[in-house]
């Protein structure tokens, strides 16, 4: 038996996240079907993270065993011939049995893109969240630094979050502008359900004056989801990097 670590990129617009669902199409189901078509083997693939419906990934890592003599390059090219155009294998390497895409993960980086314009861009419909209120990216970059550190992020996760331990460490959080796009980049050792989308929503509330500029530490301390900002839509979110 051989073991593989693959990196894929996908546009999540048509999928109900990564994890296989009973009643909705997920990336895992599509990938495992392509793997079966290529190898004739029914294999359960381990993914590095659960992503929400509509969320995208630039670098999503998965792992699986395979009883085959296929090369890494052959696996990549073969899978890409079976996968739809919105999913691509961008990296393929052989690893050992101890590697697990999820449990070996040390951290992740996410990006959230806001299209800050009063004019619609049809090409960004499923690739960014359009917010017409003028964004002061410098003010938000400063406020975002209050998320950095090890905190209990209970106030920054969905009420549907089932994790008992809501303590996470944020390593870096930056906000920058590129034309009419404002990009929020955050990295940490792990993230709770909807955590990135709620943090971005909280920053947007600060931008609009609905929350004070220096309120993030007190919101975190409160552990009260109601004190934070809205949960922004999924289409602006990208899993950017995975660290091992």
PDB file of C-alpha atoms in Angstrom:
ATOM      1  CA  UNK A   1       0.000   0.000   0.000  1.00  0.00           C
ATOM      2  CA  UNK A   2       1.210   3.499  -0.881  1.00  0.00           C
ATOM      3  CA  UNK A   3       0.136   6.820   0.617  1.00  0.00           C
ATOM      4  CA  UNK A   4      -0.437  10.082  -1.198  1.00  0.00           C
ATOM      5  CA  UNK A   5      -0.716  13.754  -0.283  1.00  0.00           C
ATOM      6  CA  UNK A   6      -2.512  15.805  -2.925  1.00  0.00           C
ATOM      7  CA  UNK A   7      -3.205  19.521  -3.113  1.00  0.00           C
ATOM      8  CA  UNK A   8      -6.282  20.650  -4.957  1.00  0.00           C
ATOM      9  CA  UNK A   9      -7.870  23.978  -5.817  1.00  0.00           C
ATOM     10  CA  UNK A  10     -11.583  24.403  -6.315  1.00  0.00           C
ATOM     11  CA  UNK A  11     -14.314  26.911  -6.979  1.00  0.00           C
ATOM     12  CA  UNK A  12     -16.871  26.094  -4.311  1.00  0.00           C
ATOM     13  CA  UNK A  13     -19.810  27.837  -5.986  1.00  0.00           C
ATOM     14  CA  UNK A  14     -21.543  24.613  -7.028  1.00  0.00           C
ATOM     15  CA  UNK A  15     -20.712  22.554  -3.942  1.00  0.00           C
ATOM     16  CA  UNK A  16     -22.006  22.138  -0.425  1.00  0.00           C
ATOM     17  CA  UNK A  17     -18.503  22.366   1.033  1.00  0.00           C
ATOM     18  CA  UNK A  18     -15.843  19.667   1.109  1.00  0.00           C
ATOM     19  CA  UNK A  19     -17.442  16.943   3.211  1.00  0.00           C
ATOM     20  CA  UNK A  20     -19.689  14.363   1.581  1.00  0.00           C
ATOM     21  CA  UNK A  21     -23.405  15.038   2.145  1.00  0.00           C
ATOM     22  CA  UNK A  22     -26.470  12.818   1.893  1.00  0.00           C
ATOM     23  CA  UNK A  23     -28.623  15.319   0.024  1.00  0.00           C
ATOM     24  CA  UNK A  24     -26.173  17.796  -1.525  1.00  0.00           C
ATOM     25  CA  UNK A  25     -23.176  17.578  -3.831  1.00  0.00           C
ATOM     26  CA  UNK A  26     -19.835  18.067  -2.076  1.00  0.00           C
ATOM     27  CA  UNK A  27     -16.250  18.257  -3.354  1.00  0.00           C
ATOM     28  CA  UNK A  28     -15.272  15.040  -1.551  1.00  0.00           C
ATOM     29  CA  UNK A  29     -17.901  13.013  -3.414  1.00  0.00           C
ATOM     30  CA  UNK A  30     -16.797  14.399  -6.777  1.00  0.00           C
ATOM     31  CA  UNK A  31     -13.118  13.784  -6.037  1.00  0.00           C
ATOM     32  CA  UNK A  32     -13.653  10.231  -4.795  1.00  0.00           C
ATOM     33  CA  UNK A  33     -15.708   9.454  -7.909  1.00  0.00           C
ATOM     34  CA  UNK A  34     -12.851  10.697 -10.126  1.00  0.00           C
ATOM     35  CA  UNK A  35     -10.381   8.605  -8.126  1.00  0.00           C
ATOM     36  CA  UNK A  36     -12.580   5.537  -8.641  1.00  0.00           C
ATOM     37  CA  UNK A  37     -12.814   6.211 -12.372  1.00  0.00           C
ATOM     38  CA  UNK A  38      -9.026   6.451 -12.594  1.00  0.00           C
ATOM     39  CA  UNK A  39      -8.003   3.543 -10.341  1.00  0.00           C
ATOM     40  CA  UNK A  40     -11.061   1.318  -9.980  1.00  0.00           C
ATOM     41  CA  UNK A  41     -10.686   1.575  -6.199  1.00  0.00           C
ATOM     42  CA  UNK A  42     -13.337   2.944  -3.832  1.00  0.00           C
ATOM     43  CA  UNK A  43     -11.342   5.050  -1.387  1.00  0.00           C
ATOM     44  CA  UNK A  44     -12.377   7.411   1.406  1.00  0.00           C
ATOM     45  CA  UNK A  45     -10.216  10.517   1.104  1.00  0.00           C
ATOM     46  CA  UNK A  46      -9.240  12.545   4.177  1.00  0.00           C
ATOM     47  CA  UNK A  47      -9.472  16.326   3.765  1.00  0.00           C
ATOM     48  CA  UNK A  48      -7.628  18.993   5.736  1.00  0.00           C
ATOM     49  CA  UNK A  49     -10.762  20.928   6.664  1.00  0.00           C
ATOM     50  CA  UNK A  50     -14.509  21.180   6.376  1.00  0.00           C
ATOM     51  CA  UNK A  51     -15.429  24.158   4.222  1.00  0.00           C
ATOM     52  CA  UNK A  52     -18.873  25.740   4.047  1.00  0.00           C
ATOM     53  CA  UNK A  53     -21.114  25.681   0.998  1.00  0.00           C
ATOM     54  CA  UNK A  54     -19.903  28.226  -1.541  1.00  0.00           C
ATOM     55  CA  UNK A  55     -16.436  28.627  -0.009  1.00  0.00           C
ATOM     56  CA  UNK A  56     -13.415  28.276  -2.305  1.00  0.00           C
ATOM     57  CA  UNK A  57      -9.948  26.785  -1.856  1.00  0.00           C
ATOM     58  CA  UNK A  58      -6.678  27.736  -3.513  1.00  0.00           C
ATOM     59  CA  UNK A  59      -4.701  25.096  -1.639  1.00  0.00           C
ATOM     60  CA  UNK A  60      -6.696  22.259  -0.097  1.00  0.00           C
ATOM     61  CA  UNK A  61      -4.716  19.249   1.095  1.00  0.00           C
ATOM     62  CA  UNK A  62      -6.032  15.688   1.144  1.00  0.00           C
ATOM     63  CA  UNK A  63      -4.548  12.271   1.845  1.00  0.00           C
ATOM     64  CA  UNK A  64      -5.407   8.669   1.044  1.00  0.00           C
ATOM     65  CA  UNK A  65      -3.902   5.181   0.608  1.00  0.00           C
ATOM     66  CA  UNK A  66      -3.718   3.618  -2.828  1.00  0.00           C
ATOM     67  CA  UNK A  67      -2.743   0.144  -3.981  1.00  0.00           C
ATOM     68  CA  UNK A  68      -1.256   1.115  -7.340  1.00  0.00           C
ATOM     69  CA  UNK A  69       1.992   1.590  -9.232  1.00  0.00           C
ATOM     70  CA  UNK A  70       0.840   4.924 -10.686  1.00  0.00           C
ATOM     71  CA  UNK A  71       3.318   7.805 -10.507  1.00  0.00           C
ATOM     72  CA  UNK A  72       2.548  11.060  -8.723  1.00  0.00           C
ATOM     73  CA  UNK A  73       2.490  12.853 -12.069  1.00  0.00           C
ATOM     74  CA  UNK A  74       0.227  10.202 -13.552  1.00  0.00           C
ATOM     75  CA  UNK A  75      -2.133  10.507 -10.594  1.00  0.00           C
ATOM     76  CA  UNK A  76      -2.325  14.274 -11.016  1.00  0.00           C
ATOM     77  CA  UNK A  77      -2.906  14.229 -14.757  1.00  0.00           C
ATOM     78  CA  UNK A  78      -5.278  11.277 -14.600  1.00  0.00           C
ATOM     79  CA  UNK A  79      -7.465  12.820 -11.916  1.00  0.00           C
ATOM     80  CA  UNK A  80      -7.576  16.139 -13.744  1.00  0.00           C
ATOM     81  CA  UNK A  81      -8.886  14.349 -16.809  1.00  0.00           C
ATOM     82  CA  UNK A  82     -11.850  13.041 -14.781  1.00  0.00           C
ATOM     83  CA  UNK A  83     -12.505  16.028 -12.510  1.00  0.00           C
ATOM     84  CA  UNK A  84     -14.828  18.867 -13.590  1.00  0.00           C
ATOM     85  CA  UNK A  85     -13.274  22.184 -14.581  1.00  0.00           C
ATOM     86  CA  UNK A  86     -13.975  23.786 -11.181  1.00  0.00           C
ATOM     87  CA  UNK A  87     -11.702  21.302  -9.348  1.00  0.00           C
ATOM     88  CA  UNK A  88      -8.006  20.824 -10.136  1.00  0.00           C
ATOM     89  CA  UNK A  89      -5.193  18.754  -8.656  1.00  0.00           C
ATOM     90  CA  UNK A  90      -2.306  21.243  -8.418  1.00  0.00           C
ATOM     91  CA  UNK A  91       0.160  19.110  -6.450  1.00  0.00           C
ATOM     92  CA  UNK A  92       0.832  15.409  -5.949  1.00  0.00           C
ATOM     93  CA  UNK A  93       3.402  13.655  -3.781  1.00  0.00           C
ATOM     94  CA  UNK A  94       3.921  10.340  -2.045  1.00  0.00           C
ATOM     95  CA  UNK A  95       4.027  10.368   1.744  1.00  0.00           C
ATOM     96  CA  UNK A  96       3.991   7.813   4.552  1.00  0.00           C
ATOM     97  CA  UNK A  97       1.247   6.184   6.561  1.00  0.00           C
ATOM     98  CA  UNK A  98       1.644   8.642   9.460  1.00  0.00           C
ATOM     99  CA  UNK A  99       0.554  11.659   7.416  1.00  0.00           C
ATOM    100  CA  UNK A 100      -3.079  12.691   7.791  1.00  0.00           C
ATOM    101  CA  UNK A 101      -4.377  15.738   5.932  1.00  0.00           C
ATOM    102  CA  UNK A 102      -6.455  16.889   8.901  1.00  0.00           C
ATOM    103  CA  UNK A 103      -4.654  15.673  12.027  1.00  0.00           C
ATOM    104  CA  UNK A 104      -1.146  16.533  10.806  1.00  0.00           C
ATOM    105  CA  UNK A 105      -2.195  20.108  10.029  1.00  0.00           C
ATOM    106  CA  UNK A 106      -0.455  22.827  12.101  1.00  0.00           C
ATOM    107  CA  UNK A 107      -2.416  25.809  10.836  1.00  0.00           C
ATOM    108  CA  UNK A 108      -4.231  27.508   7.973  1.00  0.00           C
ATOM    109  CA  UNK A 109      -4.429  30.827   6.200  1.00  0.00           C
ATOM    110  CA  UNK A 110      -7.674  32.225   4.833  1.00  0.00           C
ATOM    111  CA  UNK A 111      -8.438  35.183   2.592  1.00  0.00           C
ATOM    112  CA  UNK A 112     -11.725  37.007   2.378  1.00  0.00           C
ATOM    113  CA  UNK A 113     -12.370  39.308  -0.572  1.00  0.00           C
ATOM    114  CA  UNK A 114     -14.789  42.223  -0.451  1.00  0.00           C
ATOM    115  CA  UNK A 115     -15.677  43.968  -3.693  1.00  0.00           C
ATOM    116  CA  UNK A 116     -15.968  47.530  -2.400  1.00  0.00           C
ATOM    117  CA  UNK A 117     -17.838  49.266  -5.195  1.00  0.00           C
ATOM    118  CA  UNK A 118     -21.246  50.676  -6.024  1.00  0.00           C
ATOM    119  CA  UNK A 119     -20.936  49.131  -9.482  1.00  0.00           C
ATOM    120  CA  UNK A 120     -21.619  45.425  -9.848  1.00  0.00           C
ATOM    121  CA  UNK A 121     -18.979  43.212 -11.421  1.00  0.00           C
ATOM    122  CA  UNK A 122     -20.672  40.123 -12.906  1.00  0.00           C
ATOM    123  CA  UNK A 123     -17.388  38.211 -12.845  1.00  0.00           C
ATOM    124  CA  UNK A 124     -17.150  38.594  -9.059  1.00  0.00           C
ATOM    125  CA  UNK A 125     -20.670  37.394  -8.304  1.00  0.00           C
ATOM    126  CA  UNK A 126     -19.440  34.075  -6.878  1.00  0.00           C
ATOM    127  CA  UNK A 127     -15.881  35.196  -6.116  1.00  0.00           C
ATOM    128  CA  UNK A 128     -16.311  38.117  -3.688  1.00  0.00           C
ATOM    129  CA  UNK A 129     -18.819  39.784  -1.385  1.00  0.00           C
ATOM    130  CA  UNK A 130     -19.925  43.171  -2.696  1.00  0.00           C
ATOM    131  CA  UNK A 131     -20.144  45.834  -0.009  1.00  0.00           C
ATOM    132  CA  UNK A 132     -20.947  49.353  -1.198  1.00  0.00           C
ATOM    133  CA  UNK A 133     -20.147  51.210   2.047  1.00  0.00           C
ATOM    134  CA  UNK A 134     -16.716  52.916   1.628  1.00  0.00           C
ATOM    135  CA  UNK A 135     -14.116  50.858   3.485  1.00  0.00           C
ATOM    136  CA  UNK A 136     -11.235  52.416   5.394  1.00  0.00           C
ATOM    137  CA  UNK A 137      -8.791  49.534   5.038  1.00  0.00           C
ATOM    138  CA  UNK A 138      -6.141  51.219   7.195  1.00  0.00           C
ATOM    139  CA  UNK A 139      -8.543  51.546  10.109  1.00  0.00           C
ATOM    140  CA  UNK A 140      -9.597  47.929   9.734  1.00  0.00           C
ATOM    141  CA  UNK A 141      -6.001  46.713   9.426  1.00  0.00           C
ATOM    142  CA  UNK A 142      -5.299  48.326  12.783  1.00  0.00           C
ATOM    143  CA  UNK A 143      -8.457  46.892  14.379  1.00  0.00           C
ATOM    144  CA  UNK A 144      -7.709  43.412  12.995  1.00  0.00           C
ATOM    145  CA  UNK A 145      -4.556  43.244  15.104  1.00  0.00           C
ATOM    146  CA  UNK A 146      -6.773  42.912  18.190  1.00  0.00           C
ATOM    147  CA  UNK A 147      -7.633  39.388  17.034  1.00  0.00           C
ATOM    148  CA  UNK A 148      -3.967  38.316  17.113  1.00  0.00           C
ATOM    149  CA  UNK A 149      -2.945  36.079  19.995  1.00  0.00           C
ATOM    150  CA  UNK A 150      -4.426  33.150  21.912  1.00  0.00           C
ATOM    151  CA  UNK A 151      -8.034  33.828  22.923  1.00  0.00           C
ATOM    152  CA  UNK A 152     -11.324  32.118  23.587  1.00  0.00           C
ATOM    153  CA  UNK A 153     -13.160  32.906  20.337  1.00  0.00           C
ATOM    154  CA  UNK A 154     -16.611  31.784  21.485  1.00  0.00           C
ATOM    155  CA  UNK A 155     -17.990  35.194  20.409  1.00  0.00           C
ATOM    156  CA  UNK A 156     -16.608  34.649  16.902  1.00  0.00           C
ATOM    157  CA  UNK A 157     -18.197  31.324  16.059  1.00  0.00           C
ATOM    158  CA  UNK A 158     -21.631  30.226  14.931  1.00  0.00           C
ATOM    159  CA  UNK A 159     -24.218  29.082  17.449  1.00  0.00           C
ATOM    160  CA  UNK A 160     -24.091  25.775  15.545  1.00  0.00           C
ATOM    161  CA  UNK A 161     -20.441  25.246  16.528  1.00  0.00           C
ATOM    162  CA  UNK A 162     -20.100  21.964  18.423  1.00  0.00           C
ATOM    163  CA  UNK A 163     -16.512  22.437  19.632  1.00  0.00           C
ATOM    164  CA  UNK A 164     -16.154  22.347  23.417  1.00  0.00           C
ATOM    165  CA  UNK A 165     -12.749  24.032  23.269  1.00  0.00           C
ATOM    166  CA  UNK A 166     -13.131  27.427  21.554  1.00  0.00           C
ATOM    167  CA  UNK A 167      -9.606  28.662  22.288  1.00  0.00           C
ATOM    168  CA  UNK A 168      -7.583  29.349  19.168  1.00  0.00           C
ATOM    169  CA  UNK A 169      -4.383  31.217  18.288  1.00  0.00           C
ATOM    170  CA  UNK A 170      -4.383  33.828  15.534  1.00  0.00           C
ATOM    171  CA  UNK A 171      -0.875  34.445  14.211  1.00  0.00           C
ATOM    172  CA  UNK A 172      -1.533  37.299  11.813  1.00  0.00           C
ATOM    173  CA  UNK A 173      -4.459  39.348  10.503  1.00  0.00           C
ATOM    174  CA  UNK A 174      -3.943  41.953   7.761  1.00  0.00           C
ATOM    175  CA  UNK A 175      -6.317  44.079   5.697  1.00  0.00           C
ATOM    176  CA  UNK A 176      -5.231  45.654   2.417  1.00  0.00           C
ATOM    177  CA  UNK A 177      -6.782  47.226  -0.660  1.00  0.00           C
ATOM    178  CA  UNK A 178      -6.132  46.305  -4.284  1.00  0.00           C
ATOM    179  CA  UNK A 179      -8.207  48.673  -6.405  1.00  0.00           C
ATOM    180  CA  UNK A 180     -11.843  48.125  -5.541  1.00  0.00           C
ATOM    181  CA  UNK A 181     -11.103  44.893  -3.684  1.00  0.00           C
ATOM    182  CA  UNK A 182     -10.399  44.846   0.041  1.00  0.00           C
ATOM    183  CA  UNK A 183      -8.625  41.671   1.099  1.00  0.00           C
ATOM    184  CA  UNK A 184      -8.669  40.279   4.643  1.00  0.00           C
ATOM    185  CA  UNK A 185      -5.886  37.725   5.282  1.00  0.00           C
ATOM    186  CA  UNK A 186      -5.809  35.766   8.537  1.00  0.00           C
ATOM    187  CA  UNK A 187      -3.691  32.833   9.679  1.00  0.00           C
ATOM    188  CA  UNK A 188      -3.941  30.725  12.814  1.00  0.00           C
ATOM    189  CA  UNK A 189      -3.548  27.290  14.334  1.00  0.00           C
ATOM    190  CA  UNK A 190      -7.214  26.525  13.730  1.00  0.00           C
ATOM    191  CA  UNK A 191     -10.603  28.093  13.123  1.00  0.00           C
ATOM    192  CA  UNK A 192     -14.096  27.542  14.501  1.00  0.00           C
ATOM    193  CA  UNK A 193     -17.297  27.214  12.482  1.00  0.00           C
ATOM    194  CA  UNK A 194     -17.879  30.515  10.591  1.00  0.00           C
ATOM    195  CA  UNK A 195     -15.058  32.142  12.601  1.00  0.00           C
ATOM    196  CA  UNK A 196     -13.347  33.938   9.700  1.00  0.00           C
ATOM    197  CA  UNK A 197     -16.643  35.140   8.269  1.00  0.00           C
ATOM    198  CA  UNK A 198     -17.719  36.520  11.655  1.00  0.00           C
ATOM    199  CA  UNK A 199     -14.370  38.246  12.251  1.00  0.00           C
ATOM    200  CA  UNK A 200     -14.620  39.926   8.852  1.00  0.00           C
ATOM    201  CA  UNK A 201     -18.237  40.860   9.567  1.00  0.00           C
ATOM    202  CA  UNK A 202     -17.165  42.390  12.877  1.00  0.00           C
ATOM    203  CA  UNK A 203     -14.526  44.486  11.117  1.00  0.00           C
ATOM    204  CA  UNK A 204     -17.097  45.661   8.575  1.00  0.00           C
ATOM    205  CA  UNK A 205     -19.386  46.700  11.455  1.00  0.00           C
ATOM    206  CA  UNK A 206     -16.472  48.698  12.872  1.00  0.00           C
ATOM    207  CA  UNK A 207     -16.023  50.325   9.468  1.00  0.00           C
ATOM    208  CA  UNK A 208     -19.704  51.334   9.443  1.00  0.00           C
ATOM    209  CA  UNK A 209     -19.641  52.660  13.009  1.00  0.00           C
ATOM    210  CA  UNK A 210     -21.930  49.946  14.357  1.00  0.00           C
ATOM    211  CA  UNK A 211     -19.161  48.689  16.659  1.00  0.00           C
ATOM    212  CA  UNK A 212     -16.444  50.807  18.287  1.00  0.00           C
ATOM    213  CA  UNK A 213     -12.925  50.773  16.818  1.00  0.00           C
ATOM    214  CA  UNK A 214     -11.432  49.361  20.012  1.00  0.00           C
ATOM    215  CA  UNK A 215     -14.260  46.989  20.909  1.00  0.00           C
ATOM    216  CA  UNK A 216     -12.781  43.685  19.709  1.00  0.00           C
ATOM    217  CA  UNK A 217     -10.974  42.761  22.969  1.00  0.00           C
ATOM    218  CA  UNK A 218     -14.139  43.305  25.026  1.00  0.00           C
ATOM    219  CA  UNK A 219     -16.242  41.343  22.511  1.00  0.00           C
ATOM    220  CA  UNK A 220     -13.803  38.428  22.686  1.00  0.00           C
ATOM    221  CA  UNK A 221     -13.818  38.575  26.483  1.00  0.00           C
ATOM    222  CA  UNK A 222     -17.630  38.533  26.564  1.00  0.00           C
ATOM    223  CA  UNK A 223     -17.800  35.202  24.691  1.00  0.00           C
ATOM    224  CA  UNK A 224     -21.150  36.502  23.400  1.00  0.00           C
ATOM    225  CA  UNK A 225     -21.831  35.949  19.687  1.00  0.00           C
ATOM    226  CA  UNK A 226     -24.520  38.659  19.728  1.00  0.00           C
ATOM    227  CA  UNK A 227     -21.924  41.348  20.458  1.00  0.00           C
ATOM    228  CA  UNK A 228     -19.909  40.581  17.308  1.00  0.00           C
ATOM    229  CA  UNK A 229     -20.718  41.544  13.724  1.00  0.00           C
ATOM    230  CA  UNK A 230     -22.662  39.726  11.041  1.00  0.00           C
ATOM    231  CA  UNK A 231     -21.599  36.528   9.331  1.00  0.00           C
ATOM    232  CA  UNK A 232     -20.528  37.650   5.855  1.00  0.00           C
ATOM    233  CA  UNK A 233     -21.515  35.480   2.852  1.00  0.00           C
ATOM    234  CA  UNK A 234     -19.396  32.443   1.892  1.00  0.00           C
ATOM    235  CA  UNK A 235     -18.455  33.375  -1.677  1.00  0.00           C
ATOM    236  CA  UNK A 236     -15.721  35.804  -0.572  1.00  0.00           C
ATOM    237  CA  UNK A 237     -13.859  33.189   1.483  1.00  0.00           C
ATOM    238  CA  UNK A 238     -10.813  31.228   0.272  1.00  0.00           C
ATOM    239  CA  UNK A 239      -8.728  28.608   2.027  1.00  0.00           C
ATOM    240  CA  UNK A 240      -5.416  30.056   0.973  1.00  0.00           C
ATOM    241  CA  UNK A 241      -2.703  27.901   2.572  1.00  0.00           C
ATOM    242  CA  UNK A 242      -2.367  24.863   4.833  1.00  0.00           C
ATOM    243  CA  UNK A 243       0.645  24.446   7.111  1.00  0.00           C
ATOM    244  CA  UNK A 244       2.255  21.154   8.186  1.00  0.00           C
TER     245      UNK A 244
END
